[in-house]
PDB file of C-alpha atoms in Angstrom:
ATOM      1  CA  UNK A   2      39.192   8.213  59.101  1.00  0.00           C
ATOM      2  CA  UNK A   3      39.420   9.722  55.593  1.00  0.00           C
ATOM      3  CA  UNK A   4      37.575   7.640  52.551  1.00  0.00           C
ATOM      4  CA  UNK A   5      36.569   8.261  49.143  1.00  0.00           C
ATOM      5  CA  UNK A   6      34.413   5.786  48.188  1.00  0.00           C
ATOM      6  CA  UNK A   7      33.546   5.351  44.142  1.00  0.00           C
ATOM      7  CA  UNK A   8      30.711   3.930  42.353  1.00  0.00           C
ATOM      8  CA  UNK A   9      30.892   0.509  40.817  1.00  0.00           C
ATOM      9  CA  UNK A  10      32.126  -0.808  37.555  1.00  0.00           C
ATOM     10  CA  UNK A  11      30.162   0.224  34.315  1.00  0.00           C
ATOM     11  CA  UNK A  12      30.148  -0.699  30.894  1.00  0.00           C
ATOM     12  CA  UNK A  13      29.213   1.556  28.133  1.00  0.00           C
ATOM     13  CA  UNK A  14      28.977   1.691  24.303  1.00  0.00           C
ATOM     14  CA  UNK A  15      31.125   3.866  22.005  1.00  0.00           C
ATOM     15  CA  UNK A  16      29.418   7.052  21.709  1.00  0.00           C
ATOM     16  CA  UNK A  17      27.807   7.294  25.152  1.00  0.00           C
ATOM     17  CA  UNK A  18      28.648   9.110  28.471  1.00  0.00           C
ATOM     18  CA  UNK A  19      29.820   7.757  31.657  1.00  0.00           C
ATOM     19  CA  UNK A  20      29.231   9.274  34.916  1.00  0.00           C
ATOM     20  CA  UNK A  21      31.280   8.334  38.189  1.00  0.00           C
ATOM     21  CA  UNK A  22      30.938   9.288  41.644  1.00  0.00           C
ATOM     22  CA  UNK A  23      33.122   9.718  44.391  1.00  0.00           C
ATOM     23  CA  UNK A  24      31.689  10.162  48.099  1.00  0.00           C
ATOM     24  CA  UNK A  25      33.766  11.588  50.864  1.00  0.00           C
ATOM     25  CA  UNK A  26      33.572  11.021  54.257  1.00  0.00           C
ATOM     26  CA  UNK A  27      36.141  11.458  57.378  1.00  0.00           C
ATOM     27  CA  UNK A  28      36.813  15.302  56.873  1.00  0.00           C
ATOM     28  CA  UNK A  29      35.136  18.479  55.504  1.00  0.00           C
ATOM     29  CA  UNK A  30      34.462  17.728  52.025  1.00  0.00           C
ATOM     30  CA  UNK A  31      34.743  21.525  50.892  1.00  0.00           C
ATOM     31  CA  UNK A  32      38.330  21.948  52.334  1.00  0.00           C
ATOM     32  CA  UNK A  33      40.331  20.034  49.865  1.00  0.00           C
ATOM     33  CA  UNK A  34      40.396  19.568  45.919  1.00  0.00           C
ATOM     34  CA  UNK A  35      39.165  16.537  44.395  1.00  0.00           C
ATOM     35  CA  UNK A  36      41.034  15.157  41.365  1.00  0.00           C
ATOM     36  CA  UNK A  37      40.270  12.812  38.909  1.00  0.00           C
ATOM     37  CA  UNK A  38      42.974  10.627  37.515  1.00  0.00           C
ATOM     38  CA  UNK A  39      42.601   7.792  35.141  1.00  0.00           C
ATOM     39  CA  UNK A  40      44.765   4.505  34.346  1.00  0.00           C
ATOM     40  CA  UNK A  41      44.668   2.390  31.113  1.00  0.00           C
ATOM     41  CA  UNK A  42      47.265  -0.257  30.164  1.00  0.00           C
ATOM     42  CA  UNK A  43      48.106   2.160  27.030  1.00  0.00           C
ATOM     43  CA  UNK A  44      48.387   5.081  29.002  1.00  0.00           C
ATOM     44  CA  UNK A  45      49.663   4.669  32.345  1.00  0.00           C
ATOM     45  CA  UNK A  46      48.039   7.227  34.936  1.00  0.00           C
ATOM     46  CA  UNK A  47      46.511  10.271  33.419  1.00  0.00           C
ATOM     47  CA  UNK A  48      45.434  13.387  35.276  1.00  0.00           C
ATOM     48  CA  UNK A  49      42.345  14.762  33.829  1.00  0.00           C
ATOM     49  CA  UNK A  50      41.258  17.657  36.322  1.00  0.00           C
ATOM     50  CA  UNK A  51      40.111  19.012  39.641  1.00  0.00           C
ATOM     51  CA  UNK A  52      37.029  20.072  41.076  1.00  0.00           C
ATOM     52  CA  UNK A  53      36.948  22.894  44.110  1.00  0.00           C
ATOM     53  CA  UNK A  54      34.074  21.476  46.067  1.00  0.00           C
ATOM     54  CA  UNK A  55      33.683  24.874  47.975  1.00  0.00           C
ATOM     55  CA  UNK A  56      33.229  27.118  44.967  1.00  0.00           C
ATOM     56  CA  UNK A  57      32.288  24.411  42.229  1.00  0.00           C
ATOM     57  CA  UNK A  58      35.045  25.562  40.251  1.00  0.00           C
ATOM     58  CA  UNK A  59      36.891  23.502  37.760  1.00  0.00           C
ATOM     59  CA  UNK A  60      40.100  22.917  35.563  1.00  0.00           C
ATOM     60  CA  UNK A  61      40.583  20.134  33.165  1.00  0.00           C
ATOM     61  CA  UNK A  62      43.636  18.764  31.340  1.00  0.00           C
ATOM     62  CA  UNK A  63      43.420  19.894  27.528  1.00  0.00           C
ATOM     63  CA  UNK A  64      43.254  16.542  26.417  1.00  0.00           C
ATOM     64  CA  UNK A  65      39.977  16.274  27.943  1.00  0.00           C
ATOM     65  CA  UNK A  66      38.275  19.782  27.400  1.00  0.00           C
ATOM     66  CA  UNK A  67      34.959  19.688  25.853  1.00  0.00           C
ATOM     67  CA  UNK A  68      34.247  16.230  26.796  1.00  0.00           C
ATOM     68  CA  UNK A  69      34.625  16.342  30.574  1.00  0.00           C
ATOM     69  CA  UNK A  70      32.517  17.669  33.346  1.00  0.00           C
ATOM     70  CA  UNK A  71      33.076  17.500  36.908  1.00  0.00           C
ATOM     71  CA  UNK A  72      30.573  18.408  39.386  1.00  0.00           C
ATOM     72  CA  UNK A  73      29.777  18.008  43.177  1.00  0.00           C
ATOM     73  CA  UNK A  74      26.839  17.748  45.692  1.00  0.00           C
ATOM     74  CA  UNK A  75      27.850  19.262  48.743  1.00  0.00           C
ATOM     75  CA  UNK A  76      24.846  18.141  50.698  1.00  0.00           C
ATOM     76  CA  UNK A  77      26.004  14.573  50.330  1.00  0.00           C
ATOM     77  CA  UNK A  78      29.867  15.178  50.148  1.00  0.00           C
ATOM     78  CA  UNK A  79      29.953  13.587  46.834  1.00  0.00           C
ATOM     79  CA  UNK A  80      31.860  14.493  43.471  1.00  0.00           C
ATOM     80  CA  UNK A  81      31.108  13.436  40.094  1.00  0.00           C
ATOM     81  CA  UNK A  82      32.970  13.347  36.572  1.00  0.00           C
ATOM     82  CA  UNK A  83      31.058  12.888  33.438  1.00  0.00           C
ATOM     83  CA  UNK A  84      33.190  11.627  30.398  1.00  0.00           C
ATOM     84  CA  UNK A  85      31.184  11.940  26.807  1.00  0.00           C
ATOM     85  CA  UNK A  86      31.402  10.910  23.520  1.00  0.00           C
ATOM     86  CA  UNK A  87      33.256   7.542  24.908  1.00  0.00           C
ATOM     87  CA  UNK A  88      35.901   5.778  22.557  1.00  0.00           C
ATOM     88  CA  UNK A  89      37.501   2.441  22.975  1.00  0.00           C
ATOM     89  CA  UNK A  90      40.796   4.136  24.456  1.00  0.00           C
ATOM     90  CA  UNK A  91      38.331   5.439  27.331  1.00  0.00           C
ATOM     91  CA  UNK A  92      38.435   2.182  28.658  1.00  0.00           C
ATOM     92  CA  UNK A  93      40.295   2.772  31.978  1.00  0.00           C
ATOM     93  CA  UNK A  94      40.070   2.538  35.824  1.00  0.00           C
ATOM     94  CA  UNK A  95      39.137   6.136  36.984  1.00  0.00           C
ATOM     95  CA  UNK A  96      40.121   7.242  40.309  1.00  0.00           C
ATOM     96  CA  UNK A  97      39.085  10.143  42.586  1.00  0.00           C
ATOM     97  CA  UNK A  98      41.742  11.358  44.613  1.00  0.00           C
ATOM     98  CA  UNK A  99      42.145  14.321  47.467  1.00  0.00           C
ATOM     99  CA  UNK A 100      44.708  17.034  47.353  1.00  0.00           C
ATOM    100  CA  UNK A 101      47.081  16.629  50.178  1.00  0.00           C
ATOM    101  CA  UNK A 102      46.755  20.459  51.020  1.00  0.00           C
ATOM    102  CA  UNK A 103      43.705  22.456  52.021  1.00  0.00           C
ATOM    103  CA  UNK A 104      42.192  24.769  49.505  1.00  0.00           C
ATOM    104  CA  UNK A 105      43.248  27.634  52.042  1.00  0.00           C
ATOM    105  CA  UNK A 106      46.560  26.702  51.793  1.00  0.00           C
ATOM    106  CA  UNK A 107      47.699  25.696  48.054  1.00  0.00           C
ATOM    107  CA  UNK A 108      46.070  23.507  45.275  1.00  0.00           C
ATOM    108  CA  UNK A 109      49.454  21.558  44.997  1.00  0.00           C
ATOM    109  CA  UNK A 110      48.081  18.680  42.930  1.00  0.00           C
ATOM    110  CA  UNK A 111      49.368  15.698  44.723  1.00  0.00           C
ATOM    111  CA  UNK A 112      47.452  13.249  46.384  1.00  0.00           C
ATOM    112  CA  UNK A 113      47.068  11.891  49.790  1.00  0.00           C
ATOM    113  CA  UNK A 114      43.930  10.042  49.668  1.00  0.00           C
ATOM    114  CA  UNK A 115      42.291   7.891  46.779  1.00  0.00           C
ATOM    115  CA  UNK A 116      39.091   6.366  45.883  1.00  0.00           C
ATOM    116  CA  UNK A 117      39.071   2.538  45.509  1.00  0.00           C
ATOM    117  CA  UNK A 118      38.752   3.128  41.462  1.00  0.00           C
ATOM    118  CA  UNK A 119      36.075   2.728  38.987  1.00  0.00           C
ATOM    119  CA  UNK A 120      36.513   0.261  35.935  1.00  0.00           C
ATOM    120  CA  UNK A 121      35.091   1.499  32.891  1.00  0.00           C
ATOM    121  CA  UNK A 122      34.612  -0.525  29.852  1.00  0.00           C
ATOM    122  CA  UNK A 123      33.844   0.815  26.442  1.00  0.00           C
ATOM    123  CA  UNK A 124      32.608  -1.655  24.101  1.00  0.00           C
ATOM    124  CA  UNK A 125      30.068  -2.343  21.484  1.00  0.00           C
TER     125      UNK A 125
ATOM    126  CA  UNK B  14      53.299  18.646  28.286  1.00  0.00           C
ATOM    127  CA  UNK B  15      56.225  17.902  30.715  1.00  0.00           C
ATOM    128  CA  UNK B  16      57.342  14.133  29.905  1.00  0.00           C
ATOM    129  CA  UNK B  17      58.375  11.977  33.136  1.00  0.00           C
ATOM    130  CA  UNK B  18      60.841   9.197  32.021  1.00  0.00           C
ATOM    131  CA  UNK B  19      61.525   6.406  34.854  1.00  0.00           C
ATOM    132  CA  UNK B  20      64.099   3.849  34.785  1.00  0.00           C
ATOM    133  CA  UNK B  21      64.526   0.968  35.078  1.00  0.00           C
ATOM    134  CA  UNK B  22      61.106  -0.084  33.917  1.00  0.00           C
ATOM    135  CA  UNK B  23      61.460  -3.345  35.658  1.00  0.00           C
ATOM    136  CA  UNK B  24      63.913  -4.210  38.711  1.00  0.00           C
ATOM    137  CA  UNK B  25      64.564  -7.360  40.213  1.00  0.00           C
ATOM    138  CA  UNK B  26      65.705  -7.336  44.026  1.00  0.00           C
ATOM    139  CA  UNK B  27      65.757  -9.251  46.941  1.00  0.00           C
ATOM    140  CA  UNK B  28      64.538  -8.488  50.458  1.00  0.00           C
ATOM    141  CA  UNK B  29      67.089  -6.581  52.198  1.00  0.00           C
ATOM    142  CA  UNK B  30      68.650  -5.000  49.038  1.00  0.00           C
ATOM    143  CA  UNK B  31      68.878  -1.021  48.663  1.00  0.00           C
ATOM    144  CA  UNK B  32      67.209  -0.151  45.635  1.00  0.00           C
ATOM    145  CA  UNK B  33      67.070   3.150  43.474  1.00  0.00           C
ATOM    146  CA  UNK B  34      64.649   4.142  40.969  1.00  0.00           C
ATOM    147  CA  UNK B  35      65.348   7.371  38.917  1.00  0.00           C
ATOM    148  CA  UNK B  36      62.559  10.021  37.393  1.00  0.00           C
ATOM    149  CA  UNK B  37      63.782  12.333  35.046  1.00  0.00           C
ATOM    150  CA  UNK B  38      61.536  15.478  33.729  1.00  0.00           C
ATOM    151  CA  UNK B  39      61.646  16.881  30.203  1.00  0.00           C
ATOM    152  CA  UNK B  40      61.995  20.272  31.846  1.00  0.00           C
ATOM    153  CA  UNK B  41      62.845  22.018  35.176  1.00  0.00           C
ATOM    154  CA  UNK B  42      60.201  20.985  37.820  1.00  0.00           C
ATOM    155  CA  UNK B  43      62.349  22.368  40.682  1.00  0.00           C
ATOM    156  CA  UNK B  44      61.171  19.999  43.467  1.00  0.00           C
ATOM    157  CA  UNK B  45      57.503  19.709  42.484  1.00  0.00           C
ATOM    158  CA  UNK B  46      57.700  15.927  42.617  1.00  0.00           C
ATOM    159  CA  UNK B  47      55.614  13.145  44.101  1.00  0.00           C
ATOM    160  CA  UNK B  48      56.149   9.684  44.508  1.00  0.00           C
ATOM    161  CA  UNK B  49      53.572   6.757  44.760  1.00  0.00           C
ATOM    162  CA  UNK B  50      53.491   3.032  45.497  1.00  0.00           C
ATOM    163  CA  UNK B  51      50.749   1.005  43.660  1.00  0.00           C
ATOM    164  CA  UNK B  52      50.003  -2.376  44.307  1.00  0.00           C
ATOM    165  CA  UNK B  53      47.807  -4.849  41.856  1.00  0.00           C
ATOM    166  CA  UNK B  54      44.217  -4.076  42.325  1.00  0.00           C
ATOM    167  CA  UNK B  55      44.759  -0.940  44.377  1.00  0.00           C
ATOM    168  CA  UNK B  56      44.929   2.797  44.279  1.00  0.00           C
ATOM    169  CA  UNK B  57      48.205   4.389  44.572  1.00  0.00           C
ATOM    170  CA  UNK B  58      49.642   5.441  47.604  1.00  0.00           C
ATOM    171  CA  UNK B  59      51.771   8.575  48.305  1.00  0.00           C
ATOM    172  CA  UNK B  60      54.832   8.065  49.726  1.00  0.00           C
ATOM    173  CA  UNK B  61      57.084  11.152  48.933  1.00  0.00           C
ATOM    174  CA  UNK B  62      55.984  14.752  48.111  1.00  0.00           C
ATOM    175  CA  UNK B  63      58.180  17.789  47.418  1.00  0.00           C
ATOM    176  CA  UNK B  64      60.847  15.555  46.098  1.00  0.00           C
ATOM    177  CA  UNK B  65      62.223  14.637  49.463  1.00  0.00           C
ATOM    178  CA  UNK B  66      59.389  15.132  52.079  1.00  0.00           C
ATOM    179  CA  UNK B  67      58.206  11.749  53.297  1.00  0.00           C
ATOM    180  CA  UNK B  68      54.548  11.194  53.847  1.00  0.00           C
ATOM    181  CA  UNK B  69      53.164  10.486  57.131  1.00  0.00           C
ATOM    182  CA  UNK B  70      52.707   6.964  57.566  1.00  0.00           C
ATOM    183  CA  UNK B  71      55.571   5.818  54.960  1.00  0.00           C
ATOM    184  CA  UNK B  72      58.107   3.750  56.083  1.00  0.00           C
ATOM    185  CA  UNK B  73      61.419   5.830  56.952  1.00  0.00           C
ATOM    186  CA  UNK B  74      63.476   3.357  54.649  1.00  0.00           C
ATOM    187  CA  UNK B  75      61.978   5.263  51.568  1.00  0.00           C
ATOM    188  CA  UNK B  76      63.791   8.431  50.723  1.00  0.00           C
ATOM    189  CA  UNK B  77      63.432  11.044  47.909  1.00  0.00           C
ATOM    190  CA  UNK B  78      65.999  13.468  46.473  1.00  0.00           C
ATOM    191  CA  UNK B  79      66.990  15.536  43.624  1.00  0.00           C
ATOM    192  CA  UNK B  80      65.667  18.710  42.003  1.00  0.00           C
ATOM    193  CA  UNK B  81      65.137  20.188  38.458  1.00  0.00           C
ATOM    194  CA  UNK B  82      65.076  17.469  35.939  1.00  0.00           C
ATOM    195  CA  UNK B  83      66.545  14.462  37.810  1.00  0.00           C
ATOM    196  CA  UNK B  84      65.035  12.757  41.058  1.00  0.00           C
ATOM    197  CA  UNK B  85      65.438   9.393  42.787  1.00  0.00           C
ATOM    198  CA  UNK B  86      63.505   7.357  44.980  1.00  0.00           C
ATOM    199  CA  UNK B  87      65.466   4.957  47.450  1.00  0.00           C
ATOM    200  CA  UNK B  88      64.392   2.265  49.392  1.00  0.00           C
ATOM    201  CA  UNK B  89      67.229   1.499  51.651  1.00  0.00           C
ATOM    202  CA  UNK B  90      66.397  -2.306  52.896  1.00  0.00           C
ATOM    203  CA  UNK B  91      63.818  -3.933  50.949  1.00  0.00           C
ATOM    204  CA  UNK B  92      60.904  -5.423  52.769  1.00  0.00           C
ATOM    205  CA  UNK B  93      58.390  -8.065  51.625  1.00  0.00           C
ATOM    206  CA  UNK B  94      55.579  -5.505  51.284  1.00  0.00           C
ATOM    207  CA  UNK B  95      57.467  -3.227  49.023  1.00  0.00           C
ATOM    208  CA  UNK B  96      57.180  -5.179  45.961  1.00  0.00           C
ATOM    209  CA  UNK B  97      54.955  -3.041  44.004  1.00  0.00           C
ATOM    210  CA  UNK B  98      55.211  -0.304  41.250  1.00  0.00           C
ATOM    211  CA  UNK B  99      56.363   2.935  41.666  1.00  0.00           C
ATOM    212  CA  UNK B 100      55.270   5.981  39.889  1.00  0.00           C
ATOM    213  CA  UNK B 101      56.866   9.652  40.197  1.00  0.00           C
ATOM    214  CA  UNK B 102      54.212  12.688  39.364  1.00  0.00           C
ATOM    215  CA  UNK B 103      55.320  16.209  38.294  1.00  0.00           C
ATOM    216  CA  UNK B 104      52.980  19.248  39.949  1.00  0.00           C
ATOM    217  CA  UNK B 105      55.267  21.898  38.479  1.00  0.00           C
ATOM    218  CA  UNK B 106      53.273  22.489  35.448  1.00  0.00           C
ATOM    219  CA  UNK B 107      49.730  22.142  34.150  1.00  0.00           C
ATOM    220  CA  UNK B 108      48.897  19.548  32.672  1.00  0.00           C
ATOM    221  CA  UNK B 109      50.273  17.133  35.741  1.00  0.00           C
ATOM    222  CA  UNK B 110      51.819  14.107  34.242  1.00  0.00           C
ATOM    223  CA  UNK B 111      53.024  10.727  35.732  1.00  0.00           C
ATOM    224  CA  UNK B 112      56.005   8.454  34.569  1.00  0.00           C
ATOM    225  CA  UNK B 113      55.235   5.418  33.279  1.00  0.00           C
ATOM    226  CA  UNK B 114      55.977   3.119  36.136  1.00  0.00           C
ATOM    227  CA  UNK B 115      58.786   1.158  37.614  1.00  0.00           C
ATOM    228  CA  UNK B 116      57.845  -2.590  38.412  1.00  0.00           C
ATOM    229  CA  UNK B 117      59.763  -3.794  41.540  1.00  0.00           C
ATOM    230  CA  UNK B 118      59.971  -7.498  41.504  1.00  0.00           C
ATOM    231  CA  UNK B 119      61.282 -10.421  43.588  1.00  0.00           C
ATOM    232  CA  UNK B 120      64.460 -11.729  42.391  1.00  0.00           C
TER     233      UNK B 120
END
């Protein structure tokens, strides 16, 4: 069965960087886009961007441009998100999610499988 | 960015009730809309995509409708496991945006 398993909770200081991993199993990792969505009490659900695991190509929401990096390691079917220059309002649960449709079909970004979420706290 | 506004923000209902949640988009999004259900401490779960297509495995009591700027999610007969928060999401235009959520609570 399809599973996305994320790394554990993290605590960071303001100005630091965070990195969250998302390991996929149960399907061919390179066939589906991986998106990152975060959820905070103040902002609700926010789409952050996607990575094409096949090509490594990425696209980010304008709000996060310049601060976010998305990478993947196809040898271990894992996607990563890094967010730099952390602020208090970056405290959130970060989710990876898989696009329902295969890359070869479309990049319509709605999501049929989600990771369990990674809480990130930003505090001095 | 396209703003997605859900109403109501909170809805109290009883088992067996028929309930409808509305989602309005600030611009025409055709039918590029998804609905998700989220329970506390869990990731969202896809229920409906392309405004009215039921996701495989989602109960048939859920249905979606609408086009353009106004959309609805209807639950025909509430079950105990349906009490959760529901979100709409537009995927017509980048950046993709979500509604603020509707908390469906037991009356």
